[in-house]
Each structure stands twice: as structure tokens, then as C-alpha cells.
PDB file of C-alpha atoms in Angstrom:
ATOM      1  CA  MET A  11      11.750 -13.298   3.817  1.00 43.00           C
ATOM      2  CA  GLN A  12       9.914 -10.934   6.171  1.00 44.00           C
ATOM      3  CA  GLN A  13       7.186 -12.953   7.941  1.00 56.00           C
ATOM      4  CA  SER A  14       5.405 -10.108   9.515  1.00 77.00           C
ATOM      5  CA  ARG A  15       2.663  -8.319   7.695  1.00 90.00           C
ATOM      6  CA  ALA A  16       3.554  -4.767   6.465  1.00 94.00           C
ATOM      7  CA  LEU A  17       1.552  -1.770   7.736  1.00 93.00           C
ATOM      8  CA  PHE A  18      -0.930  -0.390   5.333  1.00 95.00           C
ATOM      9  CA  ILE A  19      -2.789   2.290   7.362  1.00 94.00           C
ATOM     10  CA  ALA A  20      -1.814   5.573   5.789  1.00 96.00           C
ATOM     11  CA  ASP A  21      -4.637   5.730   3.375  1.00 96.00           C
ATOM     12  CA  THR A  22      -2.217   6.332   0.684  1.00 97.00           C
ATOM     13  CA  LEU A  23       0.466   3.881  -0.689  1.00 98.00           C
ATOM     14  CA  ALA A  24       3.248   6.648  -0.829  1.00 98.00           C
ATOM     15  CA  LEU A  25       2.957   7.116   2.976  1.00 98.00           C
ATOM     16  CA  ASP A  26       2.670   3.325   3.556  1.00 98.00           C
ATOM     17  CA  PHE A  27       6.211   3.260   1.807  1.00 98.00           C
ATOM     18  CA  LEU A  28       7.567   5.565   4.328  1.00 98.00           C
ATOM     19  CA  ASN A  29       5.944   3.526   7.107  1.00 97.00           C
ATOM     20  CA  SER A  30       7.668   0.395   5.879  1.00 97.00           C
ATOM     21  CA  VAL A  31      10.129   1.067   8.812  1.00 96.00           C
ATOM     22  CA  ALA A  32       8.268   1.423  12.138  1.00 91.00           C
ATOM     23  CA  THR A  33       8.088   0.222  15.790  1.00 83.00           C
ATOM     24  CA  PRO A  34       4.492  -1.116  15.822  1.00 73.00           C
ATOM     25  CA  VAL A  35       4.964  -2.852  19.282  1.00 70.00           C
ATOM     26  CA  ASP A  36       8.428  -2.694  20.975  1.00 75.00           C
ATOM     27  CA  VAL A  37      10.825  -3.832  18.426  1.00 82.00           C
ATOM     28  CA  PRO A  38      11.734  -1.665  15.196  1.00 88.00           C
ATOM     29  CA  VAL A  39      10.918  -3.381  12.145  1.00 92.00           C
ATOM     30  CA  ASP A  40      12.159  -2.606   8.573  1.00 96.00           C
ATOM     31  CA  TRP A  41      10.185  -4.340   5.984  1.00 97.00           C
ATOM     32  CA  LEU A  42      12.672  -3.467   3.337  1.00 98.00           C
ATOM     33  CA  ASP A  43      15.838  -4.669   5.266  1.00 96.00           C
ATOM     34  CA  ASP A  44      16.872  -6.961   2.451  1.00 97.00           C
ATOM     35  CA  GLY A  45      15.973  -8.045  -1.114  1.00 97.00           C
ATOM     36  CA  GLU A  46      13.378 -10.488   0.010  1.00 96.00           C
ATOM     37  CA  GLY A  47      11.763  -7.928   2.353  1.00 97.00           C
ATOM     38  CA  LEU A  48      11.509  -5.519  -0.752  1.00 98.00           C
ATOM     39  CA  LEU A  49       9.796  -8.216  -2.737  1.00 97.00           C
ATOM     40  CA  SER A  50       7.477  -9.126   0.119  1.00 97.00           C
ATOM     41  CA  TRP A  51       6.442  -5.468   0.484  1.00 98.00           C
ATOM     42  CA  LEU A  52       5.933  -4.917  -3.325  1.00 98.00           C
ATOM     43  CA  GLN A  53       3.761  -7.966  -3.358  1.00 97.00           C
ATOM     44  CA  GLN A  54       1.565  -6.882  -0.364  1.00 97.00           C
ATOM     45  CA  ALA A  55       1.270  -3.444  -1.760  1.00 98.00           C
ATOM     46  CA  HIS A  56       0.079  -5.026  -5.062  1.00 96.00           C
ATOM     47  CA  LEU A  57       2.560  -2.941  -6.980  1.00 97.00           C
ATOM     48  CA  VAL A  58       4.286  -5.950  -8.813  1.00 97.00           C
ATOM     49  CA  SER A  59       2.652  -9.301  -9.646  1.00 95.00           C
ATOM     50  CA  LEU A  60       3.941 -12.556  -8.134  1.00 96.00           C
ATOM     51  CA  PRO A  61       5.043 -13.829 -11.682  1.00 96.00           C
ATOM     52  CA  VAL A  62       7.185 -10.836 -12.181  1.00 96.00           C
ATOM     53  CA  LEU A  63       8.498 -11.039  -8.785  1.00 97.00           C
ATOM     54  CA  GLY A  64       9.425 -14.693  -9.311  1.00 97.00           C
ATOM     55  CA  HIS A  65      11.089 -13.972 -12.506  1.00 96.00           C
ATOM     56  CA  ILE A  66      13.207 -11.239 -11.134  1.00 97.00           C
ATOM     57  CA  ARG A  67      14.148 -13.438  -8.082  1.00 96.00           C
ATOM     58  CA  SER A  68      15.269 -16.172 -10.436  1.00 96.00           C
ATOM     59  CA  GLN A  69      17.332 -13.933 -12.703  1.00 94.00           C
ATOM     60  CA  SER A  70      19.049 -11.891  -9.999  1.00 96.00           C
ATOM     61  CA  LEU A  71      22.709 -12.405  -9.164  1.00 95.00           C
ATOM     62  CA  PRO A  72      23.567 -12.962  -5.462  1.00 94.00           C
ATOM     63  CA  GLY A  73      23.453  -9.921  -3.474  1.00 96.00           C
ATOM     64  CA  GLU A  74      21.728  -7.888  -6.384  1.00 97.00           C
ATOM     65  CA  LEU A  75      18.268  -7.825  -4.802  1.00 98.00           C
ATOM     66  CA  ASN A  76      19.885  -6.550  -1.419  1.00 98.00           C
ATOM     67  CA  LYS A  77      21.269  -3.725  -3.339  1.00 98.00           C
ATOM     68  CA  VAL A  78      18.100  -2.642  -4.905  1.00 98.00           C
ATOM     69  CA  ALA A  79      16.504  -2.864  -1.319  1.00 98.00           C
ATOM     70  CA  GLU A  80      19.290  -0.385  -0.148  1.00 98.00           C
ATOM     71  CA  GLN A  81      18.219   1.990  -2.977  1.00 98.00           C
ATOM     72  CA  ALA A  82      14.702   1.644  -1.978  1.00 98.00           C
ATOM     73  CA  ARG A  83      15.576   2.521   1.588  1.00 98.00           C
ATOM     74  CA  ASN A  84      17.589   5.523   0.366  1.00 98.00           C
ATOM     75  CA  LEU A  85      14.640   6.686  -1.553  1.00 98.00           C
ATOM     76  CA  ARG A  86      12.329   6.213   1.293  1.00 98.00           C
ATOM     77  CA  GLU A  87      14.568   8.400   3.554  1.00 98.00           C
ATOM     78  CA  TRP A  88      14.944  11.221   1.060  1.00 98.00           C
ATOM     79  CA  PHE A  89      11.135  11.270   0.448  1.00 98.00           C
ATOM     80  CA  ARG A  90      10.434  11.243   4.202  1.00 98.00           C
ATOM     81  CA  GLY A  91      12.579  14.353   4.316  1.00 98.00           C
ATOM     82  CA  PHE A  92      10.530  16.032   1.673  1.00 98.00           C
ATOM     83  CA  VAL A  93       7.231  14.972   3.344  1.00 98.00           C
ATOM     84  CA  GLN A  94       8.295  16.057   6.810  1.00 97.00           C
ATOM     85  CA  GLU A  95       9.371  19.536   5.488  1.00 97.00           C
ATOM     86  CA  HIS A  96       6.285  20.209   3.666  1.00 98.00           C
ATOM     87  CA  ARG A  97       3.538  18.452   5.542  1.00 97.00           C
ATOM     88  CA  GLY A  98       0.814  20.485   7.003  1.00 97.00           C
ATOM     89  CA  ARG A  99       0.616  23.007   4.139  1.00 97.00           C
ATOM     90  CA  PRO A 100      -0.182  22.978   0.352  1.00 97.00           C
ATOM     91  CA  LEU A 101       2.556  22.429  -2.002  1.00 97.00           C
ATOM     92  CA  VAL A 102       3.740  25.403  -4.280  1.00 97.00           C
ATOM     93  CA  ARG A 103       5.294  25.564  -7.614  1.00 96.00           C
ATOM     94  CA  ASP A 104       8.628  26.386  -6.132  1.00 97.00           C
ATOM     95  CA  ASP A 105       8.721  22.990  -4.369  1.00 97.00           C
ATOM     96  CA  LEU A 106       9.108  21.430  -7.764  1.00 97.00           C
ATOM     97  CA  ARG A 107      12.922  21.849  -7.841  1.00 97.00           C
ATOM     98  CA  LYS A 108      13.166  19.648  -4.629  1.00 97.00           C
ATOM     99  CA  LEU A 109      11.537  16.801  -6.533  1.00 98.00           C
ATOM    100  CA  GLU A 110      14.325  16.722  -9.256  1.00 97.00           C
ATOM    101  CA  PRO A 111      15.703  13.368  -7.718  1.00 97.00           C
ATOM    102  CA  LEU A 112      12.269  11.821  -8.088  1.00 98.00           C
ATOM    103  CA  ASN A 113      11.949  13.003 -11.762  1.00 98.00           C
ATOM    104  CA  ARG A 114      15.327  11.683 -12.632  1.00 97.00           C
ATOM    105  CA  LEU A 115      14.334   8.197 -11.277  1.00 97.00           C
ATOM    106  CA  LEU A 116      10.908   8.451 -13.120  1.00 97.00           C
ATOM    107  CA  GLU A 117      12.883   9.057 -16.453  1.00 96.00           C
ATOM    108  CA  ARG A 118      14.169   5.557 -16.307  1.00 95.00           C
ATOM    109  CA  ASP A 119      10.829   3.981 -16.620  1.00 94.00           C
ATOM    110  CA  GLU A 120       9.802   1.905 -19.521  1.00 93.00           C
ATOM    111  CA  SER A 121       6.173   1.517 -19.402  1.00 93.00           C
ATOM    112  CA  PHE A 122       3.748   1.047 -22.284  1.00 94.00           C
ATOM    113  CA  SER A 123      -0.017   0.578 -22.925  1.00 95.00           C
ATOM    114  CA  GLN A 124      -1.715  -2.641 -24.106  1.00 95.00           C
ATOM    115  CA  VAL A 125      -5.373  -3.423 -24.905  1.00 96.00           C
ATOM    116  CA  ALA A 126      -6.333  -6.264 -22.669  1.00 92.00           C
ATOM    117  CA  ALA A 127      -9.400  -8.168 -21.623  1.00 91.00           C
ATOM    118  CA  ALA A 128     -11.485  -6.095 -19.141  1.00 89.00           C
ATOM    119  CA  THR A 129     -11.217  -7.475 -15.537  1.00 83.00           C
ATOM    120  CA  GLY A 130     -14.114  -5.502 -14.034  1.00 73.00           C
ATOM    121  CA  GLY A 131     -17.874  -5.760 -14.799  1.00 67.00           C
ATOM    122  CA  GLU A 132     -19.494  -6.556 -18.176  1.00 68.00           C
ATOM    123  CA  ARG A 133     -19.692  -3.036 -19.626  1.00 78.00           C
ATOM    124  CA  ASN A 134     -16.587  -3.096 -21.648  1.00 85.00           C
ATOM    125  CA  VAL A 135     -14.838  -6.047 -23.261  1.00 90.00           C
ATOM    126  CA  PHE A 136     -11.344  -4.531 -23.223  1.00 92.00           C
ATOM    127  CA  GLU A 137      -9.363  -2.098 -21.184  1.00 91.00           C
ATOM    128  CA  LEU A 138      -6.262  -0.138 -21.736  1.00 92.00           C
ATOM    129  CA  ARG A 139      -3.632  -1.434 -19.379  1.00 91.00           C
ATOM    130  CA  VAL A 140      -0.269  -0.149 -18.483  1.00 89.00           C
ATOM    131  CA  GLU A 141       2.562  -2.553 -18.567  1.00 93.00           C
ATOM    132  CA  ARG A 142       6.261  -2.127 -17.731  1.00 94.00           C
ATOM    133  CA  ARG A 143       9.535  -3.782 -19.154  1.00 94.00           C
ATOM    134  CA  TRP A 144      11.360  -5.433 -16.191  1.00 95.00           C
ATOM    135  CA  ARG A 145      14.849  -5.462 -17.803  1.00 93.00           C
ATOM    136  CA  SER A 146      16.679  -5.519 -14.444  1.00 95.00           C
ATOM    137  CA  PRO A 147      16.054  -5.930 -10.619  1.00 97.00           C
ATOM    138  CA  GLU A 148      16.532  -2.167 -10.321  1.00 97.00           C
ATOM    139  CA  ALA A 149      13.160  -1.678 -12.277  1.00 97.00           C
ATOM    140  CA  LEU A 150      11.642  -2.729  -9.002  1.00 97.00           C
ATOM    141  CA  ILE A 151      12.084   0.817  -7.780  1.00 98.00           C
ATOM    142  CA  LEU A 152       9.992   2.394 -10.493  1.00 97.00           C
ATOM    143  CA  PRO A 153       6.529   1.399  -9.388  1.00 97.00           C
ATOM    144  CA  ILE A 154       7.383   2.898  -6.060  1.00 98.00           C
ATOM    145  CA  ALA A 155       8.510   6.133  -7.753  1.00 98.00           C
ATOM    146  CA  GLU A 156       5.413   6.182  -9.637  1.00 97.00           C
ATOM    147  CA  ILE A 157       3.234   6.146  -6.431  1.00 98.00           C
ATOM    148  CA  LEU A 158       5.324   8.692  -5.004  1.00 98.00           C
ATOM    149  CA  GLY A 159       4.908  10.940  -8.047  1.00 98.00           C
ATOM    150  CA  ARG A 160       1.103  10.537  -8.059  1.00 97.00           C
ATOM    151  CA  PHE A 161       1.198  11.372  -4.398  1.00 98.00           C
ATOM    152  CA  VAL A 162       2.843  14.732  -4.690  1.00 98.00           C
ATOM    153  CA  CYS A 163       0.517  15.602  -7.690  1.00 97.00           C
ATOM    154  CA  SER A 164      -2.862  14.532  -6.101  1.00 97.00           C
ATOM    155  CA  GLU A 165      -2.522  14.815  -2.350  1.00 97.00           C
ATOM    156  CA  ASP A 166      -3.373  18.015  -0.324  1.00 97.00           C
ATOM    157  CA  PHE A 167      -0.182  18.114   1.988  1.00 98.00           C
ATOM    158  CA  THR A 168      -2.264  20.077   4.372  1.00 97.00           C
ATOM    159  CA  TYR A 169      -3.767  17.048   5.459  1.00 98.00           C
ATOM    160  CA  VAL A 170      -0.475  14.821   5.640  1.00 98.00           C
ATOM    161  CA  LYS A 171       0.068  14.232   9.367  1.00 97.00           C
ATOM    162  CA  ALA A 172       2.249  12.624  11.963  1.00 95.00           C
ATOM    163  CA  CYS A 173       0.804  10.323  14.357  1.00 93.00           C
ATOM    164  CA  GLU A 174       0.430  11.969  17.740  1.00 91.00           C
ATOM    165  CA  GLY A 175       1.740   8.935  19.648  1.00 87.00           C
ATOM    166  CA  PRO A 176       4.674  10.078  21.587  1.00 83.00           C
ATOM    167  CA  ALA A 177       6.994   7.360  20.265  1.00 82.00           C
ATOM    168  CA  CYS A 178       5.295   6.718  16.939  1.00 88.00           C
ATOM    169  CA  THR A 179       6.972   7.505  13.639  1.00 90.00           C
ATOM    170  CA  LEU A 180       4.049   6.740  11.238  1.00 94.00           C
ATOM    171  CA  LEU A 181       2.578   9.340   8.805  1.00 96.00           C
ATOM    172  CA  PHE A 182      -0.880   9.234   7.205  1.00 97.00           C
ATOM    173  CA  ALA A 183      -3.168  11.279   5.034  1.00 97.00           C
ATOM    174  CA  ASP A 184      -6.120  12.444   6.889  1.00 97.00           C
ATOM    175  CA  HIS A 185      -9.005  11.853   4.562  1.00 96.00           C
ATOM    176  CA  THR A 186     -11.611  11.757   7.246  1.00 95.00           C
ATOM    177  CA  ARG A 187     -14.539  14.133   7.532  1.00 93.00           C
ATOM    178  CA  GLY A 188     -13.517  17.182   9.342  1.00 95.00           C
ATOM    179  CA  HIS A 189      -9.767  16.043   9.083  1.00 95.00           C
ATOM    180  CA  ALA A 190      -9.839  15.211  12.765  1.00 93.00           C
ATOM    181  CA  ARG A 191      -7.700  12.044  12.553  1.00 94.00           C
ATOM    182  CA  ARG A 192      -4.926  12.051  15.202  1.00 92.00           C
ATOM    183  CA  TRP A 193      -3.589   8.522  15.196  1.00 89.00           C
ATOM    184  CA  CYS A 194      -1.814   6.205  12.824  1.00 90.00           C
ATOM    185  CA  SER A 195      -4.359   3.430  14.138  1.00 83.00           C
ATOM    186  CA  MET A 196      -6.926   3.261  17.089  1.00 77.00           C
ATOM    187  CA  ALA A 197      -5.666  -0.180  17.568  1.00 75.00           C
ATOM    188  CA  ILE A 198      -2.131   0.855  18.146  1.00 75.00           C
ATOM    189  CA  CYS A 199      -1.499   4.488  19.409  1.00 85.00           C
ATOM    190  CA  GLY A 200      -5.218   5.475  19.782  1.00 59.00           C
ATOM    191  CA  ASN A 201      -5.719   2.821  22.409  1.00 68.00           C
ATOM    192  CA  ARG A 202      -2.402   3.658  24.139  1.00 61.00           C
ATOM    193  CA  ALA A 203      -3.527   7.141  24.384  1.00 47.00           C
ATOM    194  CA  LYS A 204      -6.773   6.071  25.893  1.00 56.00           C
ATOM    195  CA  GLN A 205      -5.079   3.916  28.408  1.00 57.00           C
ATOM    196  CA  ALA A 206      -2.632   6.726  29.397  1.00 51.00           C
ATOM    197  CA  ALA A 207      -5.467   9.174  29.834  1.00 49.00           C
ATOM    198  CA  HIS A 208      -7.243   6.568  31.896  1.00 40.00           C
ATOM    199  CA  ARG A 209      -4.316   6.084  34.210  1.00 51.00           C
ATOM    200  CA  HIS A 210      -3.914   9.901  34.527  1.00 49.00           C
ATOM    201  CA  ARG A 211      -7.554  10.393  35.598  1.00 53.00           C
ATOM    202  CA  LEU A 212      -7.210   7.640  38.141  1.00 55.00           C
ATOM    203  CA  LYS A 213      -4.023   9.024  39.653  1.00 55.00           C
ATOM    204  CA  ALA A 214      -5.636  12.522  39.681  1.00 56.00           C
ATOM    205  CA  ASN A 215      -8.676  11.100  41.511  1.00 54.00           C
ATOM    206  CA  LEU A 216      -6.538   9.261  44.133  1.00 58.00           C
ATOM    207  CA  GLU A 217      -4.476  12.414  44.714  1.00 59.00           C
ATOM    208  CA  ARG A 218      -7.803  14.403  45.485  1.00 61.00           C
ATOM    209  CA  LEU A 219      -8.590  11.921  48.206  1.00 58.00           C
TER     210      LEU A 219
END
């Protein structure tokens, strides 16, 4: 199982999914590199509950979860291509045909609604909760497909950006006031840029002496 904490810095889970392969320091990390990595990422993203993950792990055949992780990686790279092609401008109706692979995946979902005890506040006793039938390990792909679908339906792609770090591959949705965000994280690429600018100023000052 992956030991390192996955990155959740994109301000939207769909882009966090794309950021599940990255080089946060010096060594590339793929949090979906095997079945256990996929289970860990889904747990950290709060997309699948621990009991469901445990049940699917116990019912899976050897190597089955690794194949599902491969499907997740393929989905990730297909969606990365779509995002990279369209980021920086609003989506238009003609872009719908390019989303056909996602719609075919969403067709496989077996979700249903249930009345359940409310979990937030005391105003309502019950809430309508969406559940899912987990008939096979491949169903683990479906909550990911759902967040991708919600993303393309609700996000303004004008503000989907790539980090300006020279070697950074991370994407994010810029929800800041004024949409001035430039870095995946100030703790990662923001600080690197500040240090590089500082070194550049020192060098320029020394050259003027």
C-alpha cells in the first residue's frame, strides 16, 4: 500500500485525480501504481467508504485490483488530454462529443437513493442519500467517473490552470479572488520560485559591483 499522503491541492477532486501522478520533491510518485494504491487514494479522497474498500479487497481475485488500477490510470491520462486541450477557455457544446468515453463509463453505474438518518445538524431527521451497488472491483472506477462528470458540468475551464513551476505537472482550479493563483502550492513551487528569484537578484547585484 502507498505510504505517502496523496496530493489534494487542486481545489477540485477531478484535478486531484489527475495530480495522482506527480513529482512533489525529486522522485516521481504514482499513487495509482497498483490496486492497493488505488484503494488508498479512493479512501483519502473520501470517494469510497472503508467498509466497502475492505469488502472489495477481500472478494477480489489475485491481480484483479491491479487491473482496475490500470483502468484508472488509463482514464486519468485520457481525461488529462481533454483538460490540457480545453483549459483556459469555457467549454462549448461541440466539446460534448469528446466526452463520449466518459459517458460510456457512466452508463455502467448502478446507483440508487435511500432515505437515511440525517448526519448534519438537527433541522432534518432524514436525508436522501445516494448509494451504489458494488458488484465487482471495476465499480471502483465509477465514483471517479462521477467526479469527472460533475467537473465538466460545473467548472469554468477558463480558470483551470497548470502550475507555473518549470518542472511541475500539477493542475488546479483557480477559485481565488481575481483568479491570480500561479502555483500548485506556495509550500512547493511557490517557495521554489521565490528562492530562484532571490538567487537571481543576488547574482544581478554581484554583477553590478
